Amino acid sequence: MTLSRWTVYFLATGLALLGAWSLASAWYFSSRDNVALRLLERQASLKRSYEQKIALLRDEAEQASRTSRAEVERLESEVRSLLARQANLETRHAVIQALIDRAGSTGRGTALSETGTTVPNSASSYAPEQPPVPTDPFRLRLRSTGPNRTSSLPDPASQELTKVLQKTARALDDLGDHQLRVLGELTTALRSQAGLLEMALQRAGMRPTGPAKNSGPVGGPFIPLSDPDFTKLKLDAESAVAKVLRLRRSVASLPFGTPVAAEVDLSSGYGYRVDPFTRLPAVHSGLDFRAESGSPVHATGAGRVVVAEYSGAYGNMVEIEHSQGVSSRYAHLSSIAVTVGQQVRPGTMVGRVGSTGRSTGPHLHYETRIGGDSVDPLRFLTAGEILETAMVKLP
């Protein structure tokens, strides 16, 4: 068949267009797959990046959580430590208060005379003055956070709580040091009082009742002390308290007081004198206190009344039996105010000044005896002056 020239041109043009379209289609599909692949790769890269960031953030969150929990545990540990220290200081306070109460509890009734010597009988008479403490942790009443603690704690709150705990710890330190000072000063004051009481007993030629020496340790298991400084001071204070109480009992049961009111006229001393009736040398077995008739006469020490009656030259007489074989006699009384067997305290009125028996006028004949033998009452009166000094000098 014969084709015209235009037909050939047309067919050639169509074939060229078809080839071009095929090439364009192939290029299109090929380039589209590359773009999709690149997009997929980019998305995968972005995903990996986000996953890394998320993992990093998770690690940071876990680290922050662990740090916060550690901070909370640290703060709770400090609070528990402060609570334990507070409990220990409260125990210390109770021990010190008990020592002061014990030292003052048996002091009642140790006045040697209503108008004369008085033994310090109050804890405040020798307890050291306590300076104020800047912060009283007993009033803080710290409490642990307990099981419902928070898992995180903001830094500002943690820092503020840390400052509060540090301030409380310093206050506890100050209070602990203050307690040690108080205990040491209390022991010093008690030892000072014991020394003066012993001096008074020695001046009177007497000795304290009870054990003369403290027995030392002889053995036993070794148990370390948790608070050695306070324990040592506590033991020293307990020893001083026991000694003072023993000395007080000795002082209270001996005639260290004055039998009549102060500023009386001592008309006759102990020993040799001229007898007012015979005008001959004689032995005077006591002291004569000139006083107005009816003036009250007081027991000079604690004891038991063994005589309360008219007794020859003594007239109306009261005799009181004290400790260590010591007794005191009150003679020429106008009236007797006690009965035989009665227990009297220092300062108890036993009668009134008179002039019964062998007497030339109203006065009190006062005797002190040891084992039935008369001794100079000035020994005890001078010792009583030392006790007055003890009362003045002690804090």
Coordinates of C-alpha atoms in Angstrom, one line a residue:
M1 CA 0.0 0.0 0.0
T2 CA 1.1 3.4 -0.7
L3 CA 1.1 6.1 2.0
S4 CA 1.1 9.7 1.4
R5 CA 3.9 11.8 2.6
W6 CA 1.6 13.5 5.2
T7 CA 0.5 10.2 6.5
V8 CA 4.1 9.2 7.1
Y9 CA 4.8 12.5 8.8
F10 CA 1.7 12.0 11.0
L11 CA 2.7 8.5 12.0
A12 CA 6.2 9.5 12.8
T13 CA 5.0 12.4 14.9
G14 CA 2.7 10.1 16.8
L15 CA 5.4 7.6 17.4
A16 CA 7.7 10.3 18.6
L17 CA 5.0 11.6 21.0
L18 CA 4.3 8.1 22.2
G19 CA 8.0 7.6 23.0
A20 CA 8.2 10.9 24.7
W21 CA 5.2 10.1 26.8
S22 CA 6.6 6.7 27.7
L23 CA 9.9 8.3 28.7
A24 CA 8.1 11.0 30.7
S25 CA 6.0 8.4 32.4
A26 CA 9.0 6.3 33.3
W27 CA 10.8 9.4 34.6
Y28 CA 7.7 10.4 36.6
F29 CA 7.2 7.1 38.3
S30 CA 10.9 6.8 38.9
S31 CA 11.3 10.2 40.5
R32 CA 8.1 9.8 42.5
D33 CA 9.5 6.6 44.1
N34 CA 12.7 8.4 45.0
V35 CA 10.8 11.3 46.6
A36 CA 8.6 8.9 48.6
L37 CA 11.8 7.0 49.7
R38 CA 13.4 10.2 50.8
L39 CA 10.2 11.2 52.6
L40 CA 10.1 7.9 54.3
E41 CA 13.7 8.2 55.3
R42 CA 13.2 11.7 56.6
Q43 CA 10.2 10.6 58.6
A44 CA 12.2 7.7 60.1
S45 CA 15.0 10.1 60.9
L46 CA 12.6 12.5 62.6
K47 CA 11.1 9.6 64.5
R48 CA 14.5 8.4 65.7
S49 CA 15.3 12.0 66.8
Y50 CA 12.1 12.4 68.7
E51 CA 12.5 8.9 70.3
Q52 CA 16.0 10.0 71.4
K53 CA 14.7 13.2 72.8
I54 CA 11.9 11.4 74.6
A55 CA 14.3 8.9 76.1
L56 CA 16.6 11.7 77.2
L57 CA 13.7 13.5 78.8
R58 CA 12.6 10.3 80.5
D59 CA 16.1 9.8 81.8
E60 CA 16.2 13.4 83.1
A61 CA 12.8 12.9 84.7
E62 CA 13.8 9.7 86.4
Q63 CA 17.1 11.3 87.6
A64 CA 15.1 14.3 88.9
S65 CA 12.7 11.9 90.6
R66 CA 15.6 9.9 92.2
T67 CA 17.2 13.2 93.3
S68 CA 14.0 14.4 94.8
R69 CA 13.3 11.2 96.6
A70 CA 16.9 11.2 97.9
E71 CA 16.4 14.8 99.1
V72 CA 13.2 13.8 100.9
E73 CA 14.8 10.8 102.5
R74 CA 17.7 13.0 103.6
L75 CA 15.4 15.6 105.2
E76 CA 13.4 12.8 106.8
S77 CA 16.6 11.3 108.2
E78 CA 17.5 14.7 109.7
V79 CA 14.1 15.1 111.2
R80 CA 14.3 11.6 112.8
S81 CA 17.8 12.5 114.1
L82 CA 16.4 15.8 115.6
L83 CA 13.5 13.9 117.2
A84 CA 15.9 11.5 118.8
R85 CA 18.0 14.3 120.1
Q86 CA 14.9 16.1 121.4
A87 CA 13.8 13.0 123.3
N88 CA 17.3 12.6 124.8
L89 CA 17.2 16.3 126.0
E90 CA 13.8 15.8 127.5
T91 CA 15.1 12.8 129.4
R92 CA 18.1 14.9 130.6
H93 CA 15.7 17.6 131.7
A94 CA 13.6 15.1 133.7
V95 CA 16.8 13.8 135.4
I96 CA 18.0 17.3 136.3
Q97 CA 14.6 18.3 137.6
A98 CA 14.4 15.1 139.7
L99 CA 17.8 15.8 141.2
I100 CA 16.7 19.4 142.1
D101 CA 13.5 18.1 143.6
R102 CA 15.3 15.4 145.5
A103 CA 17.8 17.8 146.9
G104 CA 15.0 20.1 148.1
S105 CA 12.4 17.5 149.1
T106 CA 13.8 16.5 152.4
G107 CA 14.9 20.0 153.3
R108 CA 11.5 20.8 154.9
G109 CA 11.6 21.2 158.6
T110 CA 15.3 21.6 158.8
A111 CA 15.1 25.1 160.3
L112 CA 17.2 25.0 163.4
S113 CA 15.3 27.8 165.1
E114 CA 12.4 30.0 164.3
T115 CA 14.6 33.0 165.2
G116 CA 18.0 31.5 164.6
T117 CA 20.0 29.3 162.2
T118 CA 18.2 27.8 159.2
V119 CA 19.6 25.2 156.9
P120 CA 18.9 25.9 153.2
N121 CA 15.9 23.7 152.4
S122 CA 14.8 24.7 149.0
A123 CA 16.2 23.7 145.6
S124 CA 16.1 27.4 144.6
S125 CA 18.5 28.2 147.4
Y126 CA 21.4 26.5 145.6
A127 CA 20.2 25.8 142.0
P128 CA 22.2 27.9 139.6
E129 CA 20.4 30.6 137.6
Q130 CA 19.4 29.4 134.2
P131 CA 20.2 31.8 131.4
P132 CA 17.6 32.0 128.6
V133 CA 18.0 29.7 125.6
P134 CA 17.5 31.4 122.2
T135 CA 15.2 28.7 120.8
D136 CA 13.4 26.1 122.8
P137 CA 13.2 23.0 120.7
F138 CA 10.9 21.4 123.2
R139 CA 8.2 23.7 121.9
L140 CA 8.9 23.0 118.3
R141 CA 7.5 19.5 118.6
L142 CA 9.0 18.2 115.4
R143 CA 7.1 15.5 113.5
S144 CA 8.3 13.1 110.9
T145 CA 6.6 13.3 107.5
G146 CA 5.5 9.7 107.8
P147 CA 4.5 7.3 105.0
N148 CA 2.6 9.9 103.0
R149 CA 5.7 11.7 101.9
T150 CA 5.8 13.6 98.6
S151 CA 7.8 12.2 95.8
S152 CA 9.2 15.5 94.8
L153 CA 10.1 18.6 96.7
P154 CA 10.7 22.0 95.0
D155 CA 14.2 23.3 95.5
P156 CA 13.1 26.5 97.4
A157 CA 11.0 24.5 99.8
S158 CA 13.9 22.0 100.3
Q159 CA 16.3 24.8 101.0
E160 CA 13.9 26.5 103.4
L161 CA 13.3 23.3 105.3
T162 CA 17.0 22.6 105.5
K163 CA 17.5 26.1 107.1
V164 CA 14.8 25.4 109.6
L165 CA 16.4 22.0 110.5
Q166 CA 19.8 23.6 110.8
K167 CA 18.4 26.3 113.1
T168 CA 16.7 23.6 115.2
A169 CA 19.9 21.6 115.4
R170 CA 21.8 24.6 116.7
A171 CA 19.1 25.3 119.3
L172 CA 19.3 21.7 120.4
D173 CA 23.1 22.0 120.7
D174 CA 22.7 25.2 122.8
L175 CA 20.2 23.5 125.1
G176 CA 22.4 20.5 125.5
D177 CA 25.4 22.6 126.5
H178 CA 23.1 24.6 128.8
Q179 CA 22.0 21.4 130.6
L180 CA 25.6 20.4 131.1
R181 CA 26.4 23.8 132.6
V182 CA 23.3 23.6 134.9
L183 CA 24.2 20.2 136.1
G184 CA 27.8 21.2 136.7
E185 CA 26.8 24.3 138.6
L186 CA 24.3 22.4 140.7
T187 CA 27.0 19.9 141.7
T188 CA 29.4 22.7 142.6
A189 CA 26.7 24.4 144.7
L190 CA 25.9 21.2 146.5
R191 CA 29.5 20.4 147.2
S192 CA 30.0 23.9 148.6
Q193 CA 27.0 23.4 150.9
A194 CA 28.2 20.0 151.9
G195 CA 31.6 21.5 152.8
L196 CA 30.0 24.1 155.0
L197 CA 27.8 21.6 156.7
E198 CA 30.8 19.3 157.4
M199 CA 32.6 22.3 158.8
A200 CA 29.7 23.0 161.2
L201 CA 29.7 19.4 162.3
Q202 CA 33.4 19.3 162.9
R203 CA 33.2 22.6 164.9
A204 CA 30.7 20.9 167.1
G205 CA 32.9 17.8 167.4
M206 CA 30.3 15.7 165.7
R207 CA 30.3 13.6 162.6
P208 CA 27.6 13.0 159.9
T209 CA 25.2 10.1 160.3
G210 CA 25.2 7.4 157.7
P211 CA 28.1 6.1 155.6
A212 CA 31.3 8.0 156.1
K213 CA 32.7 7.0 152.7
N214 CA 31.3 6.3 149.3
S215 CA 32.1 2.8 148.2
G216 CA 33.7 2.7 144.7
P217 CA 32.9 0.3 141.9
V218 CA 34.0 -3.3 142.3
G219 CA 33.1 -5.0 139.0
G220 CA 30.4 -5.9 136.6
P221 CA 29.8 -6.1 132.8
F222 CA 31.1 -3.3 130.6
I223 CA 28.3 -1.3 129.1
P224 CA 29.4 1.7 127.0
L225 CA 27.7 5.0 127.8
S226 CA 25.7 6.7 125.0
D227 CA 26.0 10.1 126.6
P228 CA 29.2 10.0 128.7
D229 CA 29.5 13.7 129.5
F230 CA 26.0 14.0 130.9
T231 CA 26.2 10.7 132.6
K232 CA 29.4 11.6 134.5
L233 CA 27.9 14.9 135.6
K234 CA 24.7 13.2 136.6
L235 CA 26.6 10.7 138.8
D236 CA 28.6 13.5 140.4
A237 CA 25.4 15.4 141.1
E238 CA 23.7 12.3 142.5
S239 CA 26.6 11.7 144.8
A240 CA 26.6 15.4 145.9
V241 CA 22.8 15.3 146.5
A242 CA 23.1 12.1 148.7
K243 CA 25.9 13.7 150.7
V244 CA 24.0 16.9 151.3
L245 CA 20.9 15.1 152.3
R246 CA 22.8 13.0 154.8
L247 CA 24.5 16.1 156.2
R248 CA 21.2 17.9 156.4
R249 CA 19.7 15.0 158.4
S250 CA 22.7 15.2 160.7
V251 CA 22.4 18.9 161.2
A252 CA 18.6 18.8 161.7
S253 CA 19.0 16.1 164.4
L254 CA 21.6 18.0 166.4
P255 CA 21.1 21.1 168.6
F256 CA 22.6 23.8 166.3
G257 CA 19.9 26.4 166.8
T258 CA 19.4 29.0 169.5
P259 CA 16.9 28.2 172.2
V260 CA 15.6 31.8 172.7
A261 CA 15.1 34.8 170.5
A262 CA 18.1 36.7 169.2
E263 CA 19.8 39.5 171.1
V264 CA 19.4 38.1 174.6
D265 CA 21.8 38.6 177.5
L266 CA 24.1 35.7 178.2
S267 CA 24.5 36.1 181.9
S268 CA 26.6 33.0 182.7
G269 CA 28.9 30.9 180.5
Y270 CA 29.9 27.3 180.7
G271 CA 32.6 26.1 183.2
Y272 CA 33.7 27.6 186.5
R273 CA 31.9 30.5 188.0
V274 CA 30.9 32.0 191.4
D275 CA 27.7 30.4 192.6
P276 CA 24.9 33.1 192.9
F277 CA 23.7 31.5 196.2
T278 CA 26.8 30.4 198.1
R279 CA 29.2 32.8 196.4
L280 CA 31.7 30.0 196.2
P281 CA 33.5 28.7 193.1
A282 CA 31.4 26.1 191.3
V283 CA 31.0 24.4 188.0
H284 CA 28.3 25.7 185.6
S285 CA 27.1 22.9 183.3
G286 CA 25.4 25.1 180.7
L287 CA 24.6 28.6 179.5
D288 CA 22.2 31.1 181.2
F289 CA 20.2 33.3 178.9
R290 CA 18.5 36.2 180.7
A291 CA 15.1 36.9 179.1
E292 CA 11.7 38.2 180.1
S293 CA 9.5 35.7 181.9
G294 CA 7.1 34.0 179.5
S295 CA 9.4 34.4 176.5
P296 CA 9.1 31.3 174.2
V297 CA 11.8 28.6 174.3
H298 CA 12.5 26.6 171.2
A299 CA 14.0 23.2 170.5
T300 CA 17.5 23.7 169.0
G301 CA 17.3 20.5 167.0
A302 CA 15.0 17.6 166.0
G303 CA 14.6 14.8 168.5
R304 CA 12.3 13.1 171.1
V305 CA 11.3 14.5 174.4
V306 CA 12.5 12.3 177.2
V307 CA 11.9 14.6 180.2
A308 CA 9.1 17.1 180.6
E309 CA 8.6 17.7 184.4
Y310 CA 9.7 19.5 187.5
S311 CA 13.3 18.3 188.2
G312 CA 14.7 19.6 191.5
A313 CA 17.2 22.4 191.1
Y314 CA 16.4 22.6 187.4
G315 CA 12.8 23.5 188.1
N316 CA 10.5 22.8 185.2
M317 CA 12.7 21.1 182.7
V318 CA 12.5 19.7 179.2
E319 CA 15.2 17.3 177.9
I320 CA 15.3 16.3 174.2
E321 CA 17.2 13.4 173.0
H322 CA 18.9 14.0 169.6
S323 CA 21.1 11.7 167.5
Q324 CA 24.7 10.4 168.2
G325 CA 24.0 10.4 172.0
V326 CA 23.5 14.2 172.1
S327 CA 20.7 15.7 174.3
S328 CA 19.7 19.2 175.2
R329 CA 18.1 20.5 178.4
Y330 CA 15.9 23.6 179.0
A331 CA 15.5 24.5 182.6
H332 CA 13.8 26.9 185.0
L333 CA 10.8 27.1 182.7
S334 CA 7.6 28.8 183.8
S335 CA 5.6 26.4 181.8
I336 CA 6.1 23.3 179.7
A337 CA 4.6 23.0 176.2
V338 CA 5.6 19.4 175.2
T339 CA 5.1 15.9 176.6
V340 CA 7.4 12.9 177.1
G341 CA 7.7 10.8 173.9
Q342 CA 6.8 13.7 171.6
Q343 CA 8.8 14.1 168.4
V344 CA 9.9 17.7 168.0
R345 CA 11.4 19.6 165.1
P346 CA 14.0 22.4 165.2
G347 CA 12.2 25.5 166.3
T348 CA 9.3 23.7 168.1
M349 CA 8.3 25.7 171.3
V350 CA 9.0 23.5 174.3
G351 CA 8.1 26.0 177.0
R352 CA 8.4 29.5 178.3
V353 CA 11.2 31.3 180.2
G354 CA 10.7 31.3 184.0
S355 CA 12.5 31.2 187.4
T356 CA 11.5 27.8 188.8
G357 CA 13.9 25.6 190.8
R358 CA 17.3 27.0 192.0
S359 CA 17.1 30.4 190.3
T360 CA 17.6 34.0 191.2
G361 CA 15.5 35.5 188.4
P362 CA 13.8 34.8 185.0
H363 CA 16.3 33.1 182.7
L364 CA 16.8 30.0 180.6
H365 CA 19.4 27.5 181.7
Y366 CA 20.5 25.6 178.6
E367 CA 22.7 22.5 178.4
T368 CA 24.0 20.2 175.7
R369 CA 25.1 16.7 176.7
I370 CA 27.0 13.9 174.9
G371 CA 26.6 10.5 176.4
G372 CA 25.2 12.0 179.5
D373 CA 28.2 14.3 180.1
S374 CA 27.7 18.1 179.7
V375 CA 29.7 19.9 177.0
D376 CA 29.9 23.6 176.2
P377 CA 26.8 24.6 174.2
L378 CA 28.9 27.2 172.5
R379 CA 30.4 24.4 170.3
F380 CA 27.0 24.0 168.7
L381 CA 26.1 27.6 168.7
T382 CA 29.3 28.5 166.9
A383 CA 28.6 25.7 164.4
G384 CA 25.1 27.2 163.9
E385 CA 26.8 30.5 162.8
I386 CA 28.6 28.6 160.1
L387 CA 25.3 27.2 158.9
E388 CA 24.0 30.8 158.7
T389 CA 27.0 31.6 156.6
A390 CA 26.2 28.6 154.4
M391 CA 22.7 29.9 153.8
V392 CA 24.0 33.3 152.8
K393 CA 26.8 32.2 150.6
L394 CA 25.1 29.5 148.6
P395 CA 23.3 30.7 145.4

